[in-house]
Short mmCIF file of C-alpha atoms and ligand atoms in Angstrom, two decimals:
data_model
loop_
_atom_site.label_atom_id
_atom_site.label_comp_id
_atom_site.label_asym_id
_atom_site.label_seq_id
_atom_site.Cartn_x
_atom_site.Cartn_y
_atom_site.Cartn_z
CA UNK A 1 6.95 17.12 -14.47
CA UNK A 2 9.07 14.50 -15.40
CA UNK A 3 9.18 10.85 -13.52
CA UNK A 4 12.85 11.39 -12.12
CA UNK A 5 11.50 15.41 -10.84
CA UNK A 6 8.75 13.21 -9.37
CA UNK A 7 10.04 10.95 -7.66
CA UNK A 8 13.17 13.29 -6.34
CA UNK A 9 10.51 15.64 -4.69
CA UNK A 10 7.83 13.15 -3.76
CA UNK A 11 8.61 13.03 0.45
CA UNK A 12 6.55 10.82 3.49
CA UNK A 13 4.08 13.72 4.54
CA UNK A 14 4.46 13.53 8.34
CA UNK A 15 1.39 16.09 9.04
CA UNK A 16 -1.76 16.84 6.85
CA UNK A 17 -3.80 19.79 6.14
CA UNK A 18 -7.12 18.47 7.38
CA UNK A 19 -9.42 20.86 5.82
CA UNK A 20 -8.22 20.21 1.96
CA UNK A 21 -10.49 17.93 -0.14
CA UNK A 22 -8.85 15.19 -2.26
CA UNK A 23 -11.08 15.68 -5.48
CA UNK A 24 -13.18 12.20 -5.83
CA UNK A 25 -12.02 11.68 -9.36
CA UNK A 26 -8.58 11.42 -7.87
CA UNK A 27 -8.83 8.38 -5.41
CA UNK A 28 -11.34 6.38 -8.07
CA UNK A 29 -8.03 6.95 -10.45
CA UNK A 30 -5.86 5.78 -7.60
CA UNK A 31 -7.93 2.58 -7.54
CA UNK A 32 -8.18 1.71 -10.78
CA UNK A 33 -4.30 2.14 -10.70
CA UNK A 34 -3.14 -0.62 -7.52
CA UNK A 35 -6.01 -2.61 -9.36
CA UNK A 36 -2.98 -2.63 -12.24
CA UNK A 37 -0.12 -3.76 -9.94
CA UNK A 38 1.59 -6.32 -11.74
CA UNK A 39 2.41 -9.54 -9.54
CA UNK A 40 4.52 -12.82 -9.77
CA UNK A 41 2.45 -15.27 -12.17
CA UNK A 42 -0.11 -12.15 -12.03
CA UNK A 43 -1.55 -13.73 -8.59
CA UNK A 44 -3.13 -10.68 -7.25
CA UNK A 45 -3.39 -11.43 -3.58
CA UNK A 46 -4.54 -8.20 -2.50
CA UNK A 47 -7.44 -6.47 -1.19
CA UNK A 48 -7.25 -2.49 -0.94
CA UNK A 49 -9.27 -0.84 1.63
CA UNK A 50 -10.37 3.04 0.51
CA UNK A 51 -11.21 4.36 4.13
CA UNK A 52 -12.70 8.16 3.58
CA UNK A 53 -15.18 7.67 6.44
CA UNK A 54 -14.15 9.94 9.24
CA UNK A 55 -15.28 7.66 12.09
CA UNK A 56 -14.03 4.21 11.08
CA UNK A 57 -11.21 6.57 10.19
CA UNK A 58 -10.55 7.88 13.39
CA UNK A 59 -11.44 3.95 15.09
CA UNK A 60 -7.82 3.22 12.59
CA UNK A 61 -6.01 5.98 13.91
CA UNK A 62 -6.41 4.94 17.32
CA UNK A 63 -4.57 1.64 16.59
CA UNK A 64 -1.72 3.11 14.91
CA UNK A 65 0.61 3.92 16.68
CA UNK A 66 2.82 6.97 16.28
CA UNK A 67 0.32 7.24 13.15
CA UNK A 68 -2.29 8.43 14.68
CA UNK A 69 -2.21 12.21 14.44
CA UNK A 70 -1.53 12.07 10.58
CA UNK A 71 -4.24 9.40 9.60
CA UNK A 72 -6.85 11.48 11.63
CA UNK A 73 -6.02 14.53 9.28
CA UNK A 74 -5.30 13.03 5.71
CA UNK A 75 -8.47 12.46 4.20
CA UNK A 76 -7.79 9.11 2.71
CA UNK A 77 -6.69 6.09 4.38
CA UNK A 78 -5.76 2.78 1.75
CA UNK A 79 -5.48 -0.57 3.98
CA UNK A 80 -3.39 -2.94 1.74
CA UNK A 81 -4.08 -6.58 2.87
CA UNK A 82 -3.00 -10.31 2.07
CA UNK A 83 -4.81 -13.43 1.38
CA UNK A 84 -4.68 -14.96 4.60
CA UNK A 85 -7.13 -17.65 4.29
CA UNK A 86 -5.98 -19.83 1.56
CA UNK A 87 -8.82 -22.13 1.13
CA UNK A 88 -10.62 -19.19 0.63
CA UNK A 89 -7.82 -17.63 -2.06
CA UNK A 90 -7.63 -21.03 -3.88
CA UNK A 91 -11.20 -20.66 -4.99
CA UNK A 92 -10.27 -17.14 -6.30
CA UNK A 93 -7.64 -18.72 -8.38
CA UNK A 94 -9.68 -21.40 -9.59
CA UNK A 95 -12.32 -19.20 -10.32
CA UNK A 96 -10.68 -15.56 -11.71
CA UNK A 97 -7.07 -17.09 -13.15
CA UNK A 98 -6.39 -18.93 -16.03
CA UNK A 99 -5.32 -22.25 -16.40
CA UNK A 100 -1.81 -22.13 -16.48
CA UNK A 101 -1.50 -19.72 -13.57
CA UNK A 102 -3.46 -21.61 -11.73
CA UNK A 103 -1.54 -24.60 -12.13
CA UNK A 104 1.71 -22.80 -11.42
CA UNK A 105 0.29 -21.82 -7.83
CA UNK A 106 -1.07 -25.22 -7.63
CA UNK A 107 2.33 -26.48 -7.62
CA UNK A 108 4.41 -23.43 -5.24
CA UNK A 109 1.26 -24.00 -2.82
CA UNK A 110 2.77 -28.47 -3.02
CA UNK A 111 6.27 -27.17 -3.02
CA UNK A 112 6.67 -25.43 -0.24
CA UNK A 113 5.67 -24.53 3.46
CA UNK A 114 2.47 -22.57 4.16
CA UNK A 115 4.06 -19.91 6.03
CA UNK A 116 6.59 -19.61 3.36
CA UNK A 117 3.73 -19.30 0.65
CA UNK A 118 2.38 -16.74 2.85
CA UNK A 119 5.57 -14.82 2.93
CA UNK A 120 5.46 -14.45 -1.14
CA UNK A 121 2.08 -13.48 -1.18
CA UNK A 122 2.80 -10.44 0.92
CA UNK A 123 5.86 -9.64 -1.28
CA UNK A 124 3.30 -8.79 -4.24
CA UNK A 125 1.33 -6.69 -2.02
CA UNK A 126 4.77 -4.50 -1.39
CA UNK A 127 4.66 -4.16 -4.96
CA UNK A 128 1.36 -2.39 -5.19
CA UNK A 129 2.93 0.27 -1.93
CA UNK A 130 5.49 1.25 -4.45
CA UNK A 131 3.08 1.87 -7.75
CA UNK A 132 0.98 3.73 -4.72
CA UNK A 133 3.46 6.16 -3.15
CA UNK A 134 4.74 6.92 -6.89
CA UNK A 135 0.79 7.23 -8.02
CA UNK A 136 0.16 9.81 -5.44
CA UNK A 137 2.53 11.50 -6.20
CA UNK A 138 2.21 12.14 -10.04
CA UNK A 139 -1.72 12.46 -9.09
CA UNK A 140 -0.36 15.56 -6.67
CA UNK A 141 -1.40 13.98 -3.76
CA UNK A 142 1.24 13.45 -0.86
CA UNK A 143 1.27 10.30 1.21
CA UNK A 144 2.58 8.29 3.97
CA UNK A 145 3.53 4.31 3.87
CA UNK A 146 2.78 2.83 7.22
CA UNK A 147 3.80 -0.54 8.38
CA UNK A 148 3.26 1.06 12.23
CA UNK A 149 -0.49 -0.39 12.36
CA UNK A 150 -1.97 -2.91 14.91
CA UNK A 151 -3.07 -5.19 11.84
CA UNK A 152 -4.39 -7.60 13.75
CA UNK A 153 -7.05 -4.78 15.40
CA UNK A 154 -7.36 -2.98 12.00
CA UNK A 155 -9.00 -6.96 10.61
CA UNK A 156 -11.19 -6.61 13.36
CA UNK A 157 -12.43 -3.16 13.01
CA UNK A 158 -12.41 -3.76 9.24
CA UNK A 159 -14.36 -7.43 10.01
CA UNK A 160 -11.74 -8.85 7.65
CA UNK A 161 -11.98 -12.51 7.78
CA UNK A 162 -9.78 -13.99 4.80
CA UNK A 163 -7.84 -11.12 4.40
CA UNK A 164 -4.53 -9.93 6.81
CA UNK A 165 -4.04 -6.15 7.00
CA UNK A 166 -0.25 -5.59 6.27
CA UNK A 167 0.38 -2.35 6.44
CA UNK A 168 -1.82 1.51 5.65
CA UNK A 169 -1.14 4.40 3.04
CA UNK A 170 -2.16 7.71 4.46
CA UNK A 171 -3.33 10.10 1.73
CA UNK A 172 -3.96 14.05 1.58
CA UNK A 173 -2.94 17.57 0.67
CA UNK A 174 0.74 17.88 3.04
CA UNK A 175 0.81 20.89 5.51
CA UNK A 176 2.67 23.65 4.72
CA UNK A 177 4.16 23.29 8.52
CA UNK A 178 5.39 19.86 7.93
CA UNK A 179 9.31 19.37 9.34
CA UNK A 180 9.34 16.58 6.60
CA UNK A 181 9.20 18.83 3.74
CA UNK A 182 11.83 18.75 1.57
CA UNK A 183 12.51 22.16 2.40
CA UNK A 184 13.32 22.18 5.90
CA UNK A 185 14.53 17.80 5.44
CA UNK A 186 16.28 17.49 2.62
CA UNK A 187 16.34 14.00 0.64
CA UNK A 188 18.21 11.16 2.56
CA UNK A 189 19.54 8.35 0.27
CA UNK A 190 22.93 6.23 0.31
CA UNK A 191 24.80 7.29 -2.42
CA UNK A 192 24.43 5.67 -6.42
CA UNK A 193 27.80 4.36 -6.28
CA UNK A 194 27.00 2.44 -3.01
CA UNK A 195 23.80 0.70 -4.27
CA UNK A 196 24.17 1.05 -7.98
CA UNK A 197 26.14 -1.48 -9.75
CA UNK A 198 26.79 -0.96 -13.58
CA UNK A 199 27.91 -3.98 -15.47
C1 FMN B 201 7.12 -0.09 4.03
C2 FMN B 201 7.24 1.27 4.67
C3 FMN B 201 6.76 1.48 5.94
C4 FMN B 201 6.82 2.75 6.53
N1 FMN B 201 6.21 2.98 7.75
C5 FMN B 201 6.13 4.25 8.22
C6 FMN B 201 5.33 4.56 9.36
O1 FMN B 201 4.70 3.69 9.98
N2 FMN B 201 5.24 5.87 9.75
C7 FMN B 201 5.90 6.88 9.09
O2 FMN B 201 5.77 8.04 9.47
N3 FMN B 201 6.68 6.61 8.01
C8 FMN B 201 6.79 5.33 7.56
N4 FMN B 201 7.53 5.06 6.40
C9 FMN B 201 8.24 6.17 5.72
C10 FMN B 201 9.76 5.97 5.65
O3 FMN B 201 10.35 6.25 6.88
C11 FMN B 201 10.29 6.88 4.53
O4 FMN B 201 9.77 6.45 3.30
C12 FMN B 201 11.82 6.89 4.43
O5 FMN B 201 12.40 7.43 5.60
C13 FMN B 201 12.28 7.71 3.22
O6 FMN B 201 11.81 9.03 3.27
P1 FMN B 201 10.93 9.69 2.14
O7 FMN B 201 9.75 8.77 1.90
O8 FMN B 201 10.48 11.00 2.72
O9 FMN B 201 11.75 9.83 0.93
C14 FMN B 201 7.46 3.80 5.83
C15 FMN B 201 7.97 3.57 4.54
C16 FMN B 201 7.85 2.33 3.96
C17 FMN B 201 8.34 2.14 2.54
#
């Protein structure tokens, strides 16, 4: 299939079938593919968070508002979190960067406000959502982007401490049944000419 057939039929799975096994071989592919998001000055602020055990599964669910129901039956949850804890992060980038990307945080982390540093750290993490949704899909996986997640309960079941859970990927085998397949809701975009500008 080709990327633009991909993408056109790839949909947010609203319901899972519970019972069908993501192969293994799948999700470690799915791994080692956010582990390749690319990121402004290559910061890499992220930690990813492969839940496939049922009960801390279920523990997720619970705090997820309208979520619940589909992250109970998808067999794969991915928790995408931030570097929250910077003194913490700064040691990863003195450690793990080079020296010239280090030095270029050094110097957005003097120029500007914490909470505004913050802010562009979760922007890369966005990035990684977007290789994700378009990885499940060309692994033949369906999925679900959720930013409807109690993060702040998700760090504690999770016992995050450096790290801010920003929002959840469900990920599974669709149900037939689902009202969200393309089938029964069609693909619901603003048209080219209205976001597309061609210079
Ligand atoms: C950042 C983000 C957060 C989302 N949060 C939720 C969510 O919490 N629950 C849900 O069912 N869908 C969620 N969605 C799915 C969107 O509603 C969906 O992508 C959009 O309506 C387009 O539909 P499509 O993905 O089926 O093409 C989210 C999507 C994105 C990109």
């Amino acid at each position: 299939m080709d990327i633009l057939d991909l993408i056109q039929r790839r949909y947010t799975a609203k319901q899972y079938n519970a019972t069908k096994s993501i192969p293994q071989e799948k999700i470690e592919d799915l791994k080692e593919i956010l582990r390749l998001t690319p990121s402004s000055i290559n910061i890499q602020p992220w930690k990813f968070t492969f839940v496939q055990n049922t009960e801390i599964k279920a523990k997720l669910a619970a705090v997820s508002m309208h979520n619940t129901e589909k992250i109970n039956q998808a067999q794969l949850l991915v928790v995408f979190s931030v570097a929250d804890d910077l003194d913490v992060f700064q040691k990863v980038v003195d450690n793990e960067l080079p020296a010239f990307r280090r030095d270029w945080y050094n110097q957005m982390k003097a120029s500007m406000p914490e909470a505004d540093l913050k802010t562009w750290l979760a922007k890369q993490v966005y990035i990684a959502l977007g290789v994700g949704l378009t990885a499940s899909a060309a692994l033949g996986l369906d999925s679900t982007a959720m930013e409807g997640i109690e993060a702040d309960k998700y760090k504690d079941i999770l016992n995050m401490n450096s790290h801010q859970p920003l929002f959840a990927m469900a990920v599974g085998y669709g149900a037939e049944e689902d009202f969200n397949r393309l089938e029964t809701t069609p693909k619901s975009r603003r048209l080219l000419e209205s976001v597309i500008e061609s210079i």
